[in-house]
C-alpha cells in the first residue's frame, strides 16, 4: 500500500517500515526530484493523513524542477486566479445591487434627479468596463505564464 502510494512520484528504491515505532517508515527515491514532489504533494488519506519530513535535511536547491513542479506552479496560479475572479464577481454583484438601489431611488424621486441617475449609471458602466478589462489582462497573464512554463519544460 505505501509503496503504491509513494511510487507515483518516482522510483522508490527503499521502503523501510519500522517495527519499533508504529506508523513510521523511511522512503528512499532514485532521484531528489521524486522525493521533493512526494514531500510537497503527498498528504495521505483524509481518514489517515501522513506527516512527511526529511530524514537528513532537504537536498540542495540545484535540483531541476520536474513536470509535477511545473504543474503544481500552474495549479497554484490558477487557484489564485480563481480567487481573484471570485473577488471580482463579489465586487460586480455588489455594484449591481448598488446600481439597482440607486435606480429604485431615482425612480421614486422627481425628474430633477434624472441627470444624477444618468451620471451614476455611466460611472457603474465604466467601473464594469474597467473590471472586465482587468479580468482580460489577468487571463492573458495566466496564458503567458503557462506558455513560459511549457517552454521551460522542453
mmCIF file of N, CA, C and O in Angstrom, residues 104-154:
data_model
loop_
_atom_site.group_PDB
_atom_site.id
_atom_site.type_symbol
_atom_site.label_atom_id
_atom_site.label_comp_id
_atom_site.label_asym_id
_atom_site.label_seq_id
_atom_site.Cartn_x
_atom_site.Cartn_y
_atom_site.Cartn_z
ATOM 1 N N UNK A 104 -33.795 52.334 -8.193
ATOM 2 C CA UNK A 104 -35.081 52.375 -7.491
ATOM 3 C C UNK A 104 -35.279 53.726 -6.809
ATOM 4 O O UNK A 104 -36.374 54.285 -6.834
ATOM 5 N N UNK A 105 -34.214 54.242 -6.193
ATOM 6 C CA UNK A 105 -34.316 55.540 -5.529
ATOM 7 C C UNK A 105 -34.571 56.644 -6.557
ATOM 8 O O UNK A 105 -35.363 57.551 -6.317
ATOM 9 N N UNK A 106 -33.939 56.549 -7.698
ATOM 10 C CA UNK A 106 -34.111 57.572 -8.731
ATOM 11 C C UNK A 106 -35.532 57.561 -9.268
ATOM 12 O O UNK A 106 -36.118 58.610 -9.518
ATOM 13 N N UNK A 107 -36.080 56.372 -9.462
ATOM 14 C CA UNK A 107 -37.451 56.280 -9.973
ATOM 15 C C UNK A 107 -38.468 56.834 -8.987
ATOM 16 O O UNK A 107 -39.514 57.314 -9.379
ATOM 17 N N UNK A 108 -38.153 56.797 -7.713
ATOM 18 C CA UNK A 108 -39.106 57.266 -6.709
ATOM 19 C C UNK A 108 -39.000 58.763 -6.452
ATOM 20 O O UNK A 108 -39.834 59.339 -5.781
ATOM 21 N N UNK A 109 -37.947 59.409 -6.967
ATOM 22 C CA UNK A 109 -37.796 60.857 -6.777
ATOM 23 C C UNK A 109 -38.257 61.597 -8.019
ATOM 24 O O UNK A 109 -38.645 61.004 -9.015
ATOM 25 N N UNK A 110 -38.158 62.912 -7.991
ATOM 26 C CA UNK A 110 -38.632 63.735 -9.106
ATOM 27 C C UNK A 110 -37.710 63.629 -10.300
ATOM 28 O O UNK A 110 -36.602 63.112 -10.214
ATOM 29 N N UNK A 111 -38.150 64.162 -11.420
ATOM 30 C CA UNK A 111 -37.371 64.132 -12.648
ATOM 31 C C UNK A 111 -36.133 65.012 -12.571
ATOM 32 O O UNK A 111 -35.247 64.925 -13.414
ATOM 33 N N UNK A 112 -36.049 65.859 -11.575
ATOM 34 C CA UNK A 112 -34.884 66.724 -11.415
ATOM 35 C C UNK A 112 -33.627 65.906 -11.163
ATOM 36 O O UNK A 112 -32.521 66.355 -11.447
ATOM 37 N N UNK A 113 -33.796 64.703 -10.626
ATOM 38 C CA UNK A 113 -32.648 63.854 -10.316
ATOM 39 C C UNK A 113 -32.254 62.956 -11.485
ATOM 40 O O UNK A 113 -31.368 62.119 -11.352
ATOM 41 N N UNK A 114 -32.884 63.090 -12.615
ATOM 42 C CA UNK A 114 -32.611 62.223 -13.757
ATOM 43 C C UNK A 114 -31.159 62.325 -14.189
ATOM 44 O O UNK A 114 -30.512 61.317 -14.453
ATOM 45 N N UNK A 115 -30.621 63.529 -14.268
ATOM 46 C CA UNK A 115 -29.228 63.685 -14.703
ATOM 47 C C UNK A 115 -28.283 63.024 -13.700
ATOM 48 O O UNK A 115 -27.271 62.449 -14.082
ATOM 49 N N UNK A 116 -28.593 63.075 -12.408
ATOM 50 C CA UNK A 116 -27.775 62.420 -11.384
ATOM 51 C C UNK A 116 -27.782 60.907 -11.591
ATOM 52 O O UNK A 116 -26.753 60.253 -11.488
ATOM 53 N N UNK A 117 -28.943 60.364 -11.880
ATOM 54 C CA UNK A 117 -29.045 58.928 -12.141
ATOM 55 C C UNK A 117 -28.230 58.541 -13.362
ATOM 56 O O UNK A 117 -27.529 57.537 -13.370
ATOM 57 N N UNK A 118 -28.291 59.341 -14.413
ATOM 58 C CA UNK A 118 -27.551 59.039 -15.632
ATOM 59 C C UNK A 118 -26.047 59.054 -15.361
ATOM 60 O O UNK A 118 -25.303 58.228 -15.870
ATOM 61 N N UNK A 119 -25.578 59.974 -14.530
ATOM 62 C CA UNK A 119 -24.166 60.032 -14.188
ATOM 63 C C UNK A 119 -23.747 58.790 -13.405
ATOM 64 O O UNK A 119 -22.689 58.197 -13.665
ATOM 65 N N UNK A 120 -24.555 58.391 -12.427
ATOM 66 C CA UNK A 120 -24.206 57.201 -11.646
ATOM 67 C C UNK A 120 -24.247 55.963 -12.527
ATOM 68 O O UNK A 120 -23.436 55.057 -12.374
ATOM 69 N N UNK A 121 -25.197 55.913 -13.460
ATOM 70 C CA UNK A 121 -25.288 54.796 -14.396
ATOM 71 C C UNK A 121 -24.029 54.744 -15.260
ATOM 72 O O UNK A 121 -23.471 53.676 -15.501
ATOM 73 N N UNK A 122 -23.556 55.892 -15.715
ATOM 74 C CA UNK A 122 -22.350 55.968 -16.523
ATOM 75 C C UNK A 122 -21.144 55.513 -15.721
ATOM 76 O O UNK A 122 -20.302 54.759 -16.221
ATOM 77 N N UNK A 123 -21.042 55.943 -14.460
ATOM 78 C CA UNK A 123 -19.933 55.520 -13.607
ATOM 79 C C UNK A 123 -19.935 54.011 -13.404
ATOM 80 O O UNK A 123 -18.898 53.369 -13.441
ATOM 81 N N UNK A 124 -21.111 53.426 -13.172
ATOM 82 C CA UNK A 124 -21.210 51.978 -12.981
ATOM 83 C C UNK A 124 -20.785 51.246 -14.243
ATOM 84 O O UNK A 124 -20.073 50.247 -14.180
ATOM 85 N N UNK A 125 -21.190 51.741 -15.403
ATOM 86 C CA UNK A 125 -20.800 51.116 -16.668
ATOM 87 C C UNK A 125 -19.288 51.200 -16.855
ATOM 88 O O UNK A 125 -18.656 50.233 -17.287
ATOM 89 N N UNK A 126 -18.699 52.341 -16.514
ATOM 90 C CA UNK A 126 -17.252 52.486 -16.639
ATOM 91 C C UNK A 126 -16.533 51.563 -15.670
ATOM 92 O O UNK A 126 -15.519 50.953 -16.021
ATOM 93 N N UNK A 127 -17.035 51.430 -14.446
ATOM 94 C CA UNK A 127 -16.449 50.510 -13.470
ATOM 95 C C UNK A 127 -16.501 49.083 -13.989
ATOM 96 O O UNK A 127 -15.551 48.311 -13.852
ATOM 97 N N UNK A 128 -17.626 48.705 -14.590
ATOM 98 C CA UNK A 128 -17.775 47.358 -15.128
ATOM 99 C C UNK A 128 -16.774 47.136 -16.261
ATOM 100 O O UNK A 128 -16.146 46.090 -16.346
ATOM 101 N N UNK A 129 -16.603 48.136 -17.138
ATOM 102 C CA UNK A 129 -15.641 48.010 -18.228
ATOM 103 C C UNK A 129 -14.223 47.869 -17.688
ATOM 104 O O UNK A 129 -13.439 47.064 -18.182
ATOM 105 N N UNK A 130 -13.889 48.629 -16.650
ATOM 106 C CA UNK A 130 -12.570 48.511 -16.028
ATOM 107 C C UNK A 130 -12.362 47.125 -15.441
ATOM 108 O O UNK A 130 -11.298 46.534 -15.576
ATOM 109 N N UNK A 131 -13.378 46.600 -14.795
ATOM 110 C CA UNK A 131 -13.305 45.266 -14.208
ATOM 111 C C UNK A 131 -13.139 44.213 -15.302
ATOM 112 O O UNK A 131 -12.307 43.311 -15.191
ATOM 113 N N UNK A 132 -13.899 44.341 -16.369
ATOM 114 C CA UNK A 132 -13.799 43.386 -17.476
ATOM 115 C C UNK A 132 -12.410 43.444 -18.107
ATOM 116 O O UNK A 132 -11.801 42.401 -18.403
ATOM 117 N N UNK A 133 -11.882 44.639 -18.288
ATOM 118 C CA UNK A 133 -10.546 44.783 -18.871
ATOM 119 C C UNK A 133 -9.492 44.163 -17.954
ATOM 120 O O UNK A 133 -8.565 43.495 -18.423
ATOM 121 N N UNK A 134 -9.629 44.371 -16.642
ATOM 122 C CA UNK A 134 -8.678 43.783 -15.698
ATOM 123 C C UNK A 134 -8.740 42.255 -15.750
ATOM 124 O O UNK A 134 -7.709 41.589 -15.764
ATOM 125 N N UNK A 135 -9.937 41.704 -15.818
ATOM 126 C CA UNK A 135 -10.073 40.247 -15.905
ATOM 127 C C UNK A 135 -9.437 39.720 -17.181
ATOM 128 O O UNK A 135 -8.803 38.653 -17.175
ATOM 129 N N UNK A 136 -9.576 40.445 -18.273
ATOM 130 C CA UNK A 136 -8.965 40.016 -19.533
ATOM 131 C C UNK A 136 -7.437 40.077 -19.431
ATOM 132 O O UNK A 136 -6.747 39.175 -19.915
ATOM 133 N N UNK A 137 -6.897 41.106 -18.802
ATOM 134 C CA UNK A 137 -5.444 41.197 -18.612
ATOM 135 C C UNK A 137 -4.939 40.043 -17.755
ATOM 136 O O UNK A 137 -3.902 39.444 -18.049
ATOM 137 N N UNK A 138 -5.669 39.710 -16.700
ATOM 138 C CA UNK A 138 -5.255 38.606 -15.832
ATOM 139 C C UNK A 138 -5.282 37.278 -16.577
ATOM 140 O O UNK A 138 -4.386 36.453 -16.418
ATOM 141 N N UNK A 139 -6.280 37.078 -17.401
ATOM 142 C CA UNK A 139 -6.363 35.840 -18.193
ATOM 143 C C UNK A 139 -5.181 35.759 -19.153
ATOM 144 O O UNK A 139 -4.588 34.687 -19.341
ATOM 145 N N UNK A 140 -4.824 36.862 -19.766
ATOM 146 C CA UNK A 140 -3.680 36.902 -20.678
ATOM 147 C C UNK A 140 -2.384 36.613 -19.923
ATOM 148 O O UNK A 140 -1.521 35.878 -20.415
ATOM 149 N N UNK A 141 -2.237 37.142 -18.718
ATOM 150 C CA UNK A 141 -1.050 36.875 -17.898
ATOM 151 C C UNK A 141 -0.959 35.392 -17.556
ATOM 152 O O UNK A 141 0.123 34.806 -17.620
ATOM 153 N N UNK A 142 -2.088 34.789 -17.208
ATOM 154 C CA UNK A 142 -2.094 33.347 -16.909
ATOM 155 C C UNK A 142 -1.666 32.549 -18.131
ATOM 156 O O UNK A 142 -0.871 31.624 -18.043
ATOM 157 N N UNK A 143 -2.174 32.935 -19.299
ATOM 158 C CA UNK A 143 -1.835 32.223 -20.535
ATOM 159 C C UNK A 143 -0.336 32.330 -20.798
ATOM 160 O O UNK A 143 0.317 31.336 -21.127
ATOM 161 N N UNK A 144 0.252 33.514 -20.611
ATOM 162 C CA UNK A 144 1.680 33.708 -20.840
ATOM 163 C C UNK A 144 2.508 32.895 -19.860
ATOM 164 O O UNK A 144 3.535 32.317 -20.234
ATOM 165 N N UNK A 145 2.094 32.833 -18.608
ATOM 166 C CA UNK A 145 2.819 32.050 -17.604
ATOM 167 C C UNK A 145 2.820 30.582 -17.973
ATOM 168 O O UNK A 145 3.847 29.905 -17.907
ATOM 169 N N UNK A 146 1.670 30.082 -18.399
ATOM 170 C CA UNK A 146 1.575 28.665 -18.794
ATOM 171 C C UNK A 146 2.465 28.393 -19.991
ATOM 172 O O UNK A 146 3.193 27.396 -20.026
ATOM 173 N N UNK A 147 2.447 29.283 -20.990
ATOM 174 C CA UNK A 147 3.300 29.097 -22.162
ATOM 175 C C UNK A 147 4.773 29.108 -21.778
ATOM 176 O O UNK A 147 5.558 28.303 -22.268
ATOM 177 N N UNK A 148 5.159 30.021 -20.896
ATOM 178 C CA UNK A 148 6.548 30.110 -20.465
ATOM 179 C C UNK A 148 6.962 28.833 -19.735
ATOM 180 O O UNK A 148 8.059 28.310 -19.967
ATOM 181 N N UNK A 149 6.086 28.315 -18.902
ATOM 182 C CA UNK A 149 6.407 27.085 -18.169
ATOM 183 C C UNK A 149 6.532 25.915 -19.140
ATOM 184 O O UNK A 149 7.396 25.053 -18.970
ATOM 185 N N UNK A 150 5.677 25.876 -20.159
ATOM 186 C CA UNK A 150 5.752 24.799 -21.148
ATOM 187 C C UNK A 150 7.051 24.903 -21.939
ATOM 188 O O UNK A 150 7.689 23.890 -22.224
ATOM 189 N N UNK A 151 7.494 26.116 -22.278
ATOM 190 C CA UNK A 151 8.766 26.300 -22.983
ATOM 191 C C UNK A 151 9.919 25.848 -22.103
ATOM 192 O O UNK A 151 10.872 25.249 -22.587
ATOM 193 N N UNK A 152 9.858 26.128 -20.814
ATOM 194 C CA UNK A 152 10.930 25.724 -19.892
ATOM 195 C C UNK A 152 11.014 24.209 -19.741
ATOM 196 O O UNK A 152 12.071 23.686 -19.441
ATOM 197 N N UNK A 153 9.897 23.528 -19.921
ATOM 198 C CA UNK A 153 9.885 22.067 -19.811
ATOM 199 C C UNK A 153 10.582 21.405 -20.989
ATOM 200 O O UNK A 153 11.065 20.297 -20.873
ATOM 201 N N UNK A 154 10.632 22.090 -22.109
ATOM 202 C CA UNK A 154 11.217 21.471 -23.331
ATOM 203 C C UNK A 154 12.679 21.470 -23.298
ATOM 204 O O UNK A 154 13.511 21.807 -22.753
#
